[in-house]
């Protein structure tokens, strides 16, 4: 059984993961609308990843006999529709999420909640992967430049991304 404080914190994180999903879904629509179907696909895969992150916490709360509480998800705010700016925002958002997961680890340690700390190890690894992906995309954007040909290539490259996680959330 986990504490009420940890239950509340996990519920907050579920909301943050759902917001991440919503943000990437909005970005996917925006960029697809601008003709970047490949980048839109990359962001849609990311949306699925975020839903997986949320549902993994939901499943954990159920296993612990703790209540899931869904709060309102804020409207996503896209700061700029310029491709490089979008990925800068994605990277900054992931850094925020990494900080949020780290806070949870600190709480788990303070409460000697080893089960939650174990679960969070998966998220720590996942955040390393997410930040690495975003850094590589930003490096690629710098490499190929922001011109039409470069963006054309980037759109093709990012369109190759396939979901690696289960899209059926009963399998998280
Ligand atoms: Fe859930 O990792 Fe991104 O936000």
Short mmCIF file of N, CA and C and ligand atoms in Angstrom, two decimals:
data_model
loop_
_atom_site.label_atom_id
_atom_site.label_comp_id
_atom_site.label_asym_id
_atom_site.label_seq_id
_atom_site.Cartn_x
_atom_site.Cartn_y
_atom_site.Cartn_z
N UNK A 1 0.86 -1.20 0.00
CA UNK A 1 0.00 0.00 0.00
C UNK A 1 0.89 1.25 0.00
N UNK A 2 0.52 2.21 -0.76
CA UNK A 2 1.32 3.44 -0.81
C UNK A 2 0.59 4.55 -0.05
N UNK A 3 1.33 5.59 0.31
CA UNK A 3 0.76 6.68 1.11
C UNK A 3 -0.20 7.52 0.26
N UNK A 4 -1.02 8.30 0.96
CA UNK A 4 -1.93 9.21 0.25
C UNK A 4 -1.11 10.26 -0.50
N UNK A 5 -0.01 10.70 0.16
CA UNK A 5 0.83 11.73 -0.48
C UNK A 5 1.40 11.21 -1.81
N UNK A 6 1.86 9.97 -1.79
CA UNK A 6 2.41 9.40 -3.04
C UNK A 6 1.30 9.17 -4.06
N UNK A 7 0.14 8.74 -3.59
CA UNK A 7 -1.00 8.55 -4.50
C UNK A 7 -1.34 9.87 -5.20
N UNK A 8 -1.38 10.95 -4.41
CA UNK A 8 -1.69 12.27 -4.99
C UNK A 8 -0.61 12.68 -6.00
N UNK A 9 0.63 12.38 -5.65
CA UNK A 9 1.74 12.78 -6.54
C UNK A 9 1.72 11.99 -7.84
N UNK A 10 1.34 10.71 -7.75
CA UNK A 10 1.24 9.90 -8.98
C UNK A 10 0.07 10.41 -9.82
N UNK A 11 -1.03 10.77 -9.15
CA UNK A 11 -2.16 11.32 -9.91
C UNK A 11 -1.78 12.62 -10.62
N UNK A 12 -0.97 13.44 -9.94
CA UNK A 12 -0.49 14.67 -10.59
C UNK A 12 0.35 14.30 -11.82
N UNK A 13 1.18 13.27 -11.67
CA UNK A 13 2.03 12.88 -12.79
C UNK A 13 1.20 12.30 -13.94
N UNK A 14 0.14 11.59 -13.60
CA UNK A 14 -0.76 11.09 -14.66
C UNK A 14 -1.29 12.28 -15.46
N UNK A 15 -1.67 13.33 -14.75
CA UNK A 15 -2.17 14.53 -15.44
C UNK A 15 -1.08 15.13 -16.33
N UNK A 16 0.15 15.14 -15.82
CA UNK A 16 1.25 15.70 -16.62
C UNK A 16 1.54 14.85 -17.86
N UNK A 17 1.43 13.54 -17.71
CA UNK A 17 1.65 12.67 -18.88
C UNK A 17 0.52 12.86 -19.90
N UNK A 18 -0.70 13.00 -19.39
CA UNK A 18 -1.82 13.23 -20.31
C UNK A 18 -1.68 14.58 -21.00
N UNK A 19 -1.18 15.58 -20.26
CA UNK A 19 -0.94 16.88 -20.90
C UNK A 19 0.12 16.74 -22.00
N UNK A 20 1.17 15.97 -21.69
CA UNK A 20 2.23 15.75 -22.70
C UNK A 20 1.61 15.15 -23.96
N UNK A 21 0.75 14.13 -23.75
CA UNK A 21 0.10 13.48 -24.90
C UNK A 21 -0.71 14.50 -25.70
N UNK A 22 -1.45 15.32 -24.98
CA UNK A 22 -2.33 16.32 -25.61
C UNK A 22 -1.49 17.35 -26.38
N UNK A 23 -0.37 17.76 -25.75
CA UNK A 23 0.51 18.74 -26.39
C UNK A 23 1.07 18.19 -27.71
N UNK A 24 1.53 16.93 -27.68
CA UNK A 24 2.12 16.36 -28.89
C UNK A 24 1.06 16.10 -29.96
N UNK A 25 -0.14 15.77 -29.51
CA UNK A 25 -1.24 15.58 -30.47
C UNK A 25 -1.55 16.91 -31.16
N UNK A 26 -1.53 18.00 -30.38
CA UNK A 26 -1.79 19.33 -30.95
C UNK A 26 -0.67 19.73 -31.91
N UNK A 27 0.57 19.44 -31.51
CA UNK A 27 1.70 19.76 -32.39
C UNK A 27 1.62 18.94 -33.68
N UNK A 28 1.21 17.67 -33.56
CA UNK A 28 1.09 16.80 -34.74
C UNK A 28 0.07 17.40 -35.72
N UNK A 29 -1.04 17.85 -35.18
CA UNK A 29 -2.08 18.44 -36.05
C UNK A 29 -1.57 19.71 -36.72
N UNK A 30 -0.87 20.52 -35.93
CA UNK A 30 -0.36 21.79 -36.45
C UNK A 30 0.63 21.55 -37.60
N UNK A 31 1.59 20.65 -37.37
CA UNK A 31 2.62 20.45 -38.40
C UNK A 31 2.10 19.67 -39.60
N UNK A 32 1.20 18.72 -39.34
CA UNK A 32 0.59 18.01 -40.47
C UNK A 32 -0.17 19.01 -41.34
N UNK A 33 -0.83 19.94 -40.68
CA UNK A 33 -1.58 20.98 -41.41
C UNK A 33 -0.68 21.88 -42.24
N UNK A 34 0.59 21.97 -41.84
CA UNK A 34 1.54 22.79 -42.61
C UNK A 34 2.21 21.99 -43.72
N UNK A 35 1.82 20.72 -43.85
CA UNK A 35 2.39 19.89 -44.92
C UNK A 35 3.49 18.95 -44.46
N UNK A 36 3.78 18.96 -43.16
CA UNK A 36 4.83 18.06 -42.63
C UNK A 36 4.20 16.79 -42.07
N UNK A 37 3.73 15.93 -42.95
CA UNK A 37 3.05 14.71 -42.49
C UNK A 37 4.01 13.80 -41.71
N UNK A 38 5.29 13.77 -42.13
CA UNK A 38 6.27 12.91 -41.46
C UNK A 38 6.53 13.37 -40.02
N UNK A 39 6.68 14.67 -39.86
CA UNK A 39 6.91 15.21 -38.51
C UNK A 39 5.65 15.00 -37.67
N UNK A 40 4.50 15.14 -38.33
CA UNK A 40 3.23 14.89 -37.64
C UNK A 40 3.16 13.44 -37.17
N UNK A 41 3.70 12.54 -37.98
CA UNK A 41 3.67 11.12 -37.57
C UNK A 41 4.58 10.91 -36.36
N UNK A 42 5.75 11.51 -36.39
CA UNK A 42 6.68 11.38 -35.26
C UNK A 42 5.99 11.85 -33.98
N UNK A 43 5.32 12.98 -34.07
CA UNK A 43 4.65 13.54 -32.88
C UNK A 43 3.46 12.69 -32.46
N UNK A 44 2.81 12.05 -33.41
CA UNK A 44 1.68 11.17 -33.06
C UNK A 44 2.18 9.92 -32.35
N UNK A 45 3.33 9.41 -32.79
CA UNK A 45 3.94 8.28 -32.07
C UNK A 45 4.27 8.71 -30.65
N UNK A 46 4.76 9.95 -30.52
CA UNK A 46 5.09 10.47 -29.19
C UNK A 46 3.84 10.60 -28.31
N UNK A 47 2.75 10.98 -28.94
CA UNK A 47 1.46 11.02 -28.22
C UNK A 47 1.15 9.64 -27.62
N UNK A 48 1.32 8.59 -28.43
CA UNK A 48 1.05 7.23 -27.94
C UNK A 48 2.00 6.87 -26.79
N UNK A 49 3.25 7.29 -26.90
CA UNK A 49 4.23 7.02 -25.84
C UNK A 49 3.75 7.65 -24.53
N UNK A 50 3.26 8.88 -24.63
CA UNK A 50 2.82 9.59 -23.41
C UNK A 50 1.58 8.94 -22.80
N UNK A 51 0.68 8.47 -23.65
CA UNK A 51 -0.49 7.76 -23.13
C UNK A 51 -0.05 6.49 -22.41
N UNK A 52 0.95 5.84 -22.97
CA UNK A 52 1.50 4.64 -22.34
C UNK A 52 2.07 4.99 -20.96
N UNK A 53 2.80 6.11 -20.88
CA UNK A 53 3.37 6.53 -19.59
C UNK A 53 2.25 6.76 -18.57
N UNK A 54 1.20 7.43 -19.01
CA UNK A 54 0.08 7.70 -18.09
C UNK A 54 -0.56 6.39 -17.64
N UNK A 55 -0.80 5.50 -18.60
CA UNK A 55 -1.51 4.27 -18.26
C UNK A 55 -0.69 3.31 -17.40
N UNK A 56 0.62 3.42 -17.51
CA UNK A 56 1.48 2.59 -16.66
C UNK A 56 1.31 3.03 -15.19
N UNK A 57 1.18 4.34 -14.96
CA UNK A 57 0.91 4.82 -13.59
C UNK A 57 -0.49 4.43 -13.13
N UNK A 58 -1.46 4.50 -14.05
CA UNK A 58 -2.84 4.13 -13.70
C UNK A 58 -2.88 2.67 -13.24
N UNK A 59 -2.19 1.82 -13.99
CA UNK A 59 -2.16 0.40 -13.66
C UNK A 59 -1.50 0.19 -12.29
N UNK A 60 -0.44 0.93 -12.05
CA UNK A 60 0.28 0.79 -10.79
C UNK A 60 -0.61 1.18 -9.61
N UNK A 61 -1.35 2.27 -9.74
CA UNK A 61 -2.25 2.69 -8.64
C UNK A 61 -3.28 1.59 -8.38
N UNK A 62 -3.81 1.01 -9.45
CA UNK A 62 -4.80 -0.06 -9.28
C UNK A 62 -4.17 -1.24 -8.55
N UNK A 63 -2.96 -1.58 -8.92
CA UNK A 63 -2.27 -2.72 -8.26
C UNK A 63 -2.04 -2.44 -6.78
N UNK A 64 -1.87 -1.17 -6.44
CA UNK A 64 -1.60 -0.79 -5.05
C UNK A 64 -2.89 -0.53 -4.27
N UNK A 65 -4.02 -0.70 -4.91
CA UNK A 65 -5.31 -0.46 -4.25
C UNK A 65 -5.53 1.02 -3.98
N UNK A 66 -4.89 1.87 -4.76
CA UNK A 66 -5.01 3.32 -4.58
C UNK A 66 -5.93 3.89 -5.68
N UNK A 67 -6.58 5.01 -5.35
CA UNK A 67 -7.57 5.56 -6.29
C UNK A 67 -6.94 6.44 -7.36
N UNK A 68 -7.36 6.21 -8.58
CA UNK A 68 -6.95 7.08 -9.70
C UNK A 68 -7.89 8.27 -9.70
N UNK A 69 -7.30 9.46 -9.83
CA UNK A 69 -8.14 10.66 -9.89
C UNK A 69 -7.75 11.45 -11.13
N UNK A 70 -8.65 11.48 -12.09
CA UNK A 70 -8.37 12.24 -13.31
C UNK A 70 -8.82 13.68 -13.13
N UNK A 71 -7.86 14.59 -13.27
CA UNK A 71 -8.19 16.02 -13.20
C UNK A 71 -8.29 16.55 -14.63
N UNK A 72 -8.78 17.79 -14.78
CA UNK A 72 -8.87 18.40 -16.11
C UNK A 72 -7.47 18.53 -16.70
N UNK A 73 -7.38 18.27 -17.98
CA UNK A 73 -6.09 18.42 -18.69
C UNK A 73 -6.11 19.80 -19.36
N UNK A 74 -5.07 20.57 -19.09
CA UNK A 74 -5.01 21.93 -19.64
C UNK A 74 -4.94 21.92 -21.17
N UNK A 75 -5.44 22.97 -21.77
CA UNK A 75 -5.34 23.10 -23.23
C UNK A 75 -3.87 23.23 -23.60
N UNK A 76 -3.43 22.49 -24.63
CA UNK A 76 -2.02 22.57 -25.02
C UNK A 76 -1.68 23.92 -25.64
N UNK A 77 -0.50 24.40 -25.29
CA UNK A 77 -0.08 25.69 -25.84
C UNK A 77 1.16 25.49 -26.71
N UNK A 78 1.02 25.74 -28.01
CA UNK A 78 2.16 25.63 -28.93
C UNK A 78 2.75 27.02 -29.08
N UNK A 79 4.00 27.16 -28.67
CA UNK A 79 4.57 28.52 -28.63
C UNK A 79 4.93 29.06 -30.01
N UNK A 80 5.32 28.17 -30.92
CA UNK A 80 5.67 28.60 -32.27
C UNK A 80 5.49 27.41 -33.21
N UNK A 81 5.03 27.68 -34.43
CA UNK A 81 4.82 26.59 -35.38
C UNK A 81 6.04 26.36 -36.27
N UNK A 82 7.13 27.10 -36.02
CA UNK A 82 8.38 26.89 -36.78
C UNK A 82 8.98 25.56 -36.30
N UNK A 83 9.38 24.70 -37.26
CA UNK A 83 9.79 23.33 -36.92
C UNK A 83 10.84 23.30 -35.81
N UNK A 84 11.90 24.07 -35.93
CA UNK A 84 12.95 24.03 -34.92
C UNK A 84 12.40 24.47 -33.56
N UNK A 85 11.57 25.48 -33.55
CA UNK A 85 10.99 25.97 -32.29
C UNK A 85 10.10 24.91 -31.65
N UNK A 86 9.38 24.16 -32.49
CA UNK A 86 8.52 23.10 -31.95
C UNK A 86 9.39 22.09 -31.20
N UNK A 87 10.51 21.69 -31.81
CA UNK A 87 11.35 20.69 -31.14
C UNK A 87 12.09 21.27 -29.93
N UNK A 88 12.35 22.57 -29.97
CA UNK A 88 12.91 23.21 -28.76
C UNK A 88 11.89 23.13 -27.63
N UNK A 89 10.63 23.37 -27.98
CA UNK A 89 9.58 23.31 -26.95
C UNK A 89 9.41 21.87 -26.44
N UNK A 90 9.48 20.90 -27.37
CA UNK A 90 9.37 19.48 -26.96
C UNK A 90 10.51 19.16 -25.98
N UNK A 91 11.71 19.59 -26.31
CA UNK A 91 12.87 19.30 -25.45
C UNK A 91 12.71 19.95 -24.08
N UNK A 92 12.30 21.22 -24.08
CA UNK A 92 12.11 21.93 -22.80
C UNK A 92 11.02 21.24 -21.98
N UNK A 93 9.97 20.79 -22.64
CA UNK A 93 8.89 20.11 -21.92
C UNK A 93 9.40 18.81 -21.31
N UNK A 94 10.19 18.08 -22.07
CA UNK A 94 10.73 16.81 -21.54
C UNK A 94 11.68 17.06 -20.37
N UNK A 95 12.42 18.16 -20.40
CA UNK A 95 13.28 18.48 -19.26
C UNK A 95 12.43 18.75 -18.01
N UNK A 96 11.30 19.41 -18.23
CA UNK A 96 10.36 19.65 -17.12
C UNK A 96 9.86 18.31 -16.56
N UNK A 97 9.49 17.41 -17.47
CA UNK A 97 8.96 16.10 -17.03
C UNK A 97 10.05 15.32 -16.29
N UNK A 98 11.27 15.39 -16.78
CA UNK A 98 12.38 14.71 -16.09
C UNK A 98 12.48 15.23 -14.66
N UNK A 99 12.40 16.54 -14.49
CA UNK A 99 12.47 17.15 -13.16
C UNK A 99 11.32 16.64 -12.28
N UNK A 100 10.17 16.50 -12.88
CA UNK A 100 8.99 16.04 -12.15
C UNK A 100 9.18 14.59 -11.66
N UNK A 101 9.73 13.75 -12.54
CA UNK A 101 9.98 12.35 -12.16
C UNK A 101 11.05 12.29 -11.06
N UNK A 102 12.05 13.12 -11.17
CA UNK A 102 13.11 13.14 -10.14
C UNK A 102 12.54 13.53 -8.76
N UNK A 103 11.63 14.49 -8.77
CA UNK A 103 10.96 14.88 -7.51
C UNK A 103 10.24 13.68 -6.90
N UNK A 104 9.62 12.88 -7.78
CA UNK A 104 8.89 11.70 -7.29
C UNK A 104 9.83 10.68 -6.68
N UNK A 105 11.00 10.54 -7.29
CA UNK A 105 12.00 9.61 -6.73
C UNK A 105 12.40 10.08 -5.34
N UNK A 106 12.58 11.39 -5.20
CA UNK A 106 12.96 11.93 -3.89
C UNK A 106 11.88 11.65 -2.85
N UNK A 107 10.62 11.80 -3.26
CA UNK A 107 9.52 11.52 -2.33
C UNK A 107 9.51 10.02 -1.97
N UNK A 108 9.66 9.17 -2.97
CA UNK A 108 9.66 7.71 -2.72
C UNK A 108 10.78 7.35 -1.75
N UNK A 109 11.94 7.96 -1.93
CA UNK A 109 13.06 7.66 -1.03
C UNK A 109 12.76 8.16 0.38
N UNK A 110 12.20 9.37 0.47
CA UNK A 110 11.89 9.93 1.80
C UNK A 110 10.88 9.04 2.53
N UNK A 111 9.96 8.44 1.75
CA UNK A 111 8.93 7.61 2.39
C UNK A 111 9.35 6.13 2.49
N UNK A 112 10.57 5.83 2.05
CA UNK A 112 11.04 4.44 1.99
C UNK A 112 10.01 3.56 1.23
N UNK A 113 9.51 4.14 0.16
CA UNK A 113 8.53 3.46 -0.69
C UNK A 113 9.30 2.80 -1.84
N UNK A 114 9.83 1.62 -1.56
CA UNK A 114 10.72 0.96 -2.52
C UNK A 114 9.98 0.51 -3.79
N UNK A 115 8.72 0.15 -3.64
CA UNK A 115 7.97 -0.31 -4.81
C UNK A 115 7.82 0.83 -5.83
N UNK A 116 7.46 2.01 -5.32
CA UNK A 116 7.30 3.15 -6.25
C UNK A 116 8.65 3.56 -6.81
N UNK A 117 9.67 3.50 -5.96
CA UNK A 117 11.01 3.86 -6.45
C UNK A 117 11.43 2.92 -7.60
N UNK A 118 11.10 1.64 -7.45
CA UNK A 118 11.39 0.67 -8.51
C UNK A 118 10.67 1.02 -9.80
N UNK A 119 9.40 1.36 -9.67
CA UNK A 119 8.60 1.73 -10.85
C UNK A 119 9.23 2.96 -11.52
N UNK A 120 9.62 3.92 -10.69
CA UNK A 120 10.14 5.19 -11.23
C UNK A 120 11.47 5.01 -11.96
N UNK A 121 12.19 3.92 -11.64
CA UNK A 121 13.46 3.67 -12.34
C UNK A 121 13.19 3.53 -13.85
N UNK A 122 12.04 2.92 -14.18
CA UNK A 122 11.66 2.77 -15.60
C UNK A 122 11.48 4.16 -16.24
N UNK A 123 10.83 5.06 -15.50
CA UNK A 123 10.58 6.40 -16.03
C UNK A 123 11.88 7.22 -16.15
N UNK A 124 12.78 7.01 -15.21
CA UNK A 124 14.08 7.71 -15.28
C UNK A 124 14.78 7.32 -16.59
N UNK A 125 14.81 6.01 -16.87
CA UNK A 125 15.43 5.54 -18.12
C UNK A 125 14.70 6.11 -19.34
N UNK A 126 13.40 6.12 -19.25
CA UNK A 126 12.58 6.60 -20.37
C UNK A 126 12.87 8.09 -20.65
N UNK A 127 13.06 8.86 -19.57
CA UNK A 127 13.34 10.29 -19.77
C UNK A 127 14.71 10.51 -20.42
N UNK A 128 15.67 9.64 -20.08
CA UNK A 128 16.98 9.74 -20.74
C UNK A 128 16.78 9.56 -22.25
N UNK A 129 15.98 8.56 -22.60
CA UNK A 129 15.70 8.25 -24.00
C UNK A 129 14.97 9.43 -24.69
N UNK A 130 13.98 9.99 -24.00
CA UNK A 130 13.20 11.08 -24.60
C UNK A 130 14.08 12.30 -24.85
N UNK A 131 14.90 12.64 -23.85
CA UNK A 131 15.76 13.83 -24.02
C UNK A 131 16.80 13.57 -25.11
N UNK A 132 17.28 12.35 -25.19
CA UNK A 132 18.27 12.00 -26.23
C UNK A 132 17.62 12.15 -27.62
N UNK A 133 16.42 11.63 -27.78
CA UNK A 133 15.72 11.75 -29.07
C UNK A 133 15.59 13.21 -29.49
N UNK A 134 15.18 14.04 -28.53
CA UNK A 134 14.94 15.46 -28.86
C UNK A 134 16.25 16.18 -29.18
N UNK A 135 17.30 15.85 -28.42
CA UNK A 135 18.61 16.46 -28.68
C UNK A 135 19.08 16.08 -30.08
N UNK A 136 18.89 14.81 -30.44
CA UNK A 136 19.34 14.36 -31.77
C UNK A 136 18.57 15.06 -32.89
N UNK A 137 17.29 15.25 -32.66
CA UNK A 137 16.49 15.94 -33.70
C UNK A 137 16.97 17.39 -33.84
N UNK A 138 17.22 18.05 -32.71
CA UNK A 138 17.69 19.44 -32.78
C UNK A 138 19.06 19.51 -33.47
N UNK A 139 19.91 18.52 -33.21
CA UNK A 139 21.22 18.48 -33.88
C UNK A 139 21.03 18.28 -35.39
N UNK A 140 20.08 17.41 -35.73
CA UNK A 140 19.80 17.13 -37.14
C UNK A 140 19.28 18.39 -37.84
N UNK A 141 18.42 19.12 -37.15
CA UNK A 141 17.87 20.36 -37.74
C UNK A 141 19.02 21.33 -38.01
N UNK A 142 19.96 21.42 -37.07
CA UNK A 142 21.11 22.32 -37.27
C UNK A 142 21.97 21.85 -38.44
N UNK A 143 22.12 20.53 -38.52
CA UNK A 143 22.97 19.95 -39.56
C UNK A 143 22.40 20.20 -40.96
N UNK A 144 21.11 19.95 -41.10
CA UNK A 144 20.54 20.08 -42.45
C UNK A 144 20.06 21.49 -42.75
N UNK A 145 20.00 22.33 -41.72
CA UNK A 145 19.60 23.72 -41.95
C UNK A 145 18.09 23.87 -42.00
N UNK A 146 17.65 25.09 -41.88
CA UNK A 146 16.20 25.34 -41.82
C UNK A 146 15.59 25.65 -43.18
N UNK A 147 16.36 25.42 -44.25
CA UNK A 147 15.83 25.71 -45.59
C UNK A 147 14.84 24.65 -46.04
N UNK A 148 14.20 24.91 -47.19
CA UNK A 148 13.15 24.01 -47.68
C UNK A 148 13.65 22.58 -47.90
N UNK A 149 14.86 22.45 -48.49
CA UNK A 149 15.36 21.09 -48.75
C UNK A 149 15.63 20.35 -47.45
N UNK A 150 16.22 21.05 -46.49
CA UNK A 150 16.52 20.44 -45.20
C UNK A 150 15.25 19.98 -44.50
N UNK A 151 14.25 20.82 -44.51
CA UNK A 151 12.99 20.47 -43.85
C UNK A 151 12.30 19.31 -44.58
N UNK A 152 12.46 19.29 -45.90
CA UNK A 152 11.91 18.19 -46.70
C UNK A 152 12.52 16.86 -46.24
N UNK A 153 13.86 16.88 -46.09
CA UNK A 153 14.57 15.66 -45.65
C UNK A 153 14.17 15.26 -44.22
N UNK A 154 14.08 16.27 -43.36
CA UNK A 154 13.73 16.00 -41.96
C UNK A 154 12.33 15.37 -41.89
N UNK A 155 11.43 15.89 -42.69
CA UNK A 155 10.06 15.36 -42.71
C UNK A 155 10.06 13.88 -43.10
N UNK A 156 10.90 13.52 -44.08
CA UNK A 156 10.97 12.11 -44.51
C UNK A 156 11.57 11.27 -43.38
N UNK A 157 12.66 11.77 -42.82
CA UNK A 157 13.38 11.04 -41.77
C UNK A 157 12.48 10.76 -40.56
N UNK A 158 11.81 11.79 -40.08
CA UNK A 158 10.99 11.63 -38.87
C UNK A 158 9.74 10.79 -39.14
N UNK A 159 9.32 10.78 -40.38
CA UNK A 159 8.14 9.98 -40.75
C UNK A 159 8.40 8.49 -40.68
N UNK A 160 9.67 8.11 -40.51
CA UNK A 160 10.00 6.66 -40.43
C UNK A 160 9.74 6.11 -39.03
N UNK A 161 9.47 6.99 -38.07
CA UNK A 161 9.31 6.50 -36.69
C UNK A 161 8.07 5.61 -36.55
N UNK A 162 8.26 4.48 -35.88
CA UNK A 162 7.13 3.59 -35.60
C UNK A 162 6.99 3.46 -34.08
N UNK A 163 5.78 3.26 -33.61
CA UNK A 163 5.55 3.10 -32.16
C UNK A 163 6.22 1.81 -31.67
N UNK A 164 6.93 1.92 -30.56
CA UNK A 164 7.57 0.73 -29.99
C UNK A 164 6.78 0.18 -28.79
N UNK A 165 5.86 1.00 -28.30
CA UNK A 165 5.10 0.58 -27.13
C UNK A 165 3.76 -0.03 -27.55
N UNK A 166 3.10 -0.72 -26.62
CA UNK A 166 1.81 -1.32 -26.91
C UNK A 166 0.78 -0.21 -27.10
N UNK A 167 0.06 -0.26 -28.21
CA UNK A 167 -0.98 0.74 -28.41
C UNK A 167 -2.28 0.33 -27.72
N UNK A 168 -2.31 -0.94 -27.30
CA UNK A 168 -3.44 -1.43 -26.52
C UNK A 168 -3.06 -1.23 -25.05
N UNK A 169 -3.71 -0.26 -24.39
CA UNK A 169 -3.29 0.12 -23.04
C UNK A 169 -3.67 -0.90 -21.97
N UNK A 170 -4.39 -1.95 -22.37
CA UNK A 170 -4.61 -3.02 -21.40
C UNK A 170 -3.34 -3.85 -21.26
N UNK A 171 -2.36 -3.57 -22.14
CA UNK A 171 -1.11 -4.35 -22.11
C UNK A 171 0.06 -3.57 -21.54
N UNK A 172 -0.20 -2.49 -20.82
CA UNK A 172 0.91 -1.71 -20.25
C UNK A 172 1.59 -2.51 -19.16
FE1 LIG B 1 6.15 10.96 -20.45
O1 LIG B 1 7.74 11.48 -21.11
FE2 LIG B 1 7.47 12.78 -22.29
O2 LIG B 1 6.47 13.85 -21.26
#
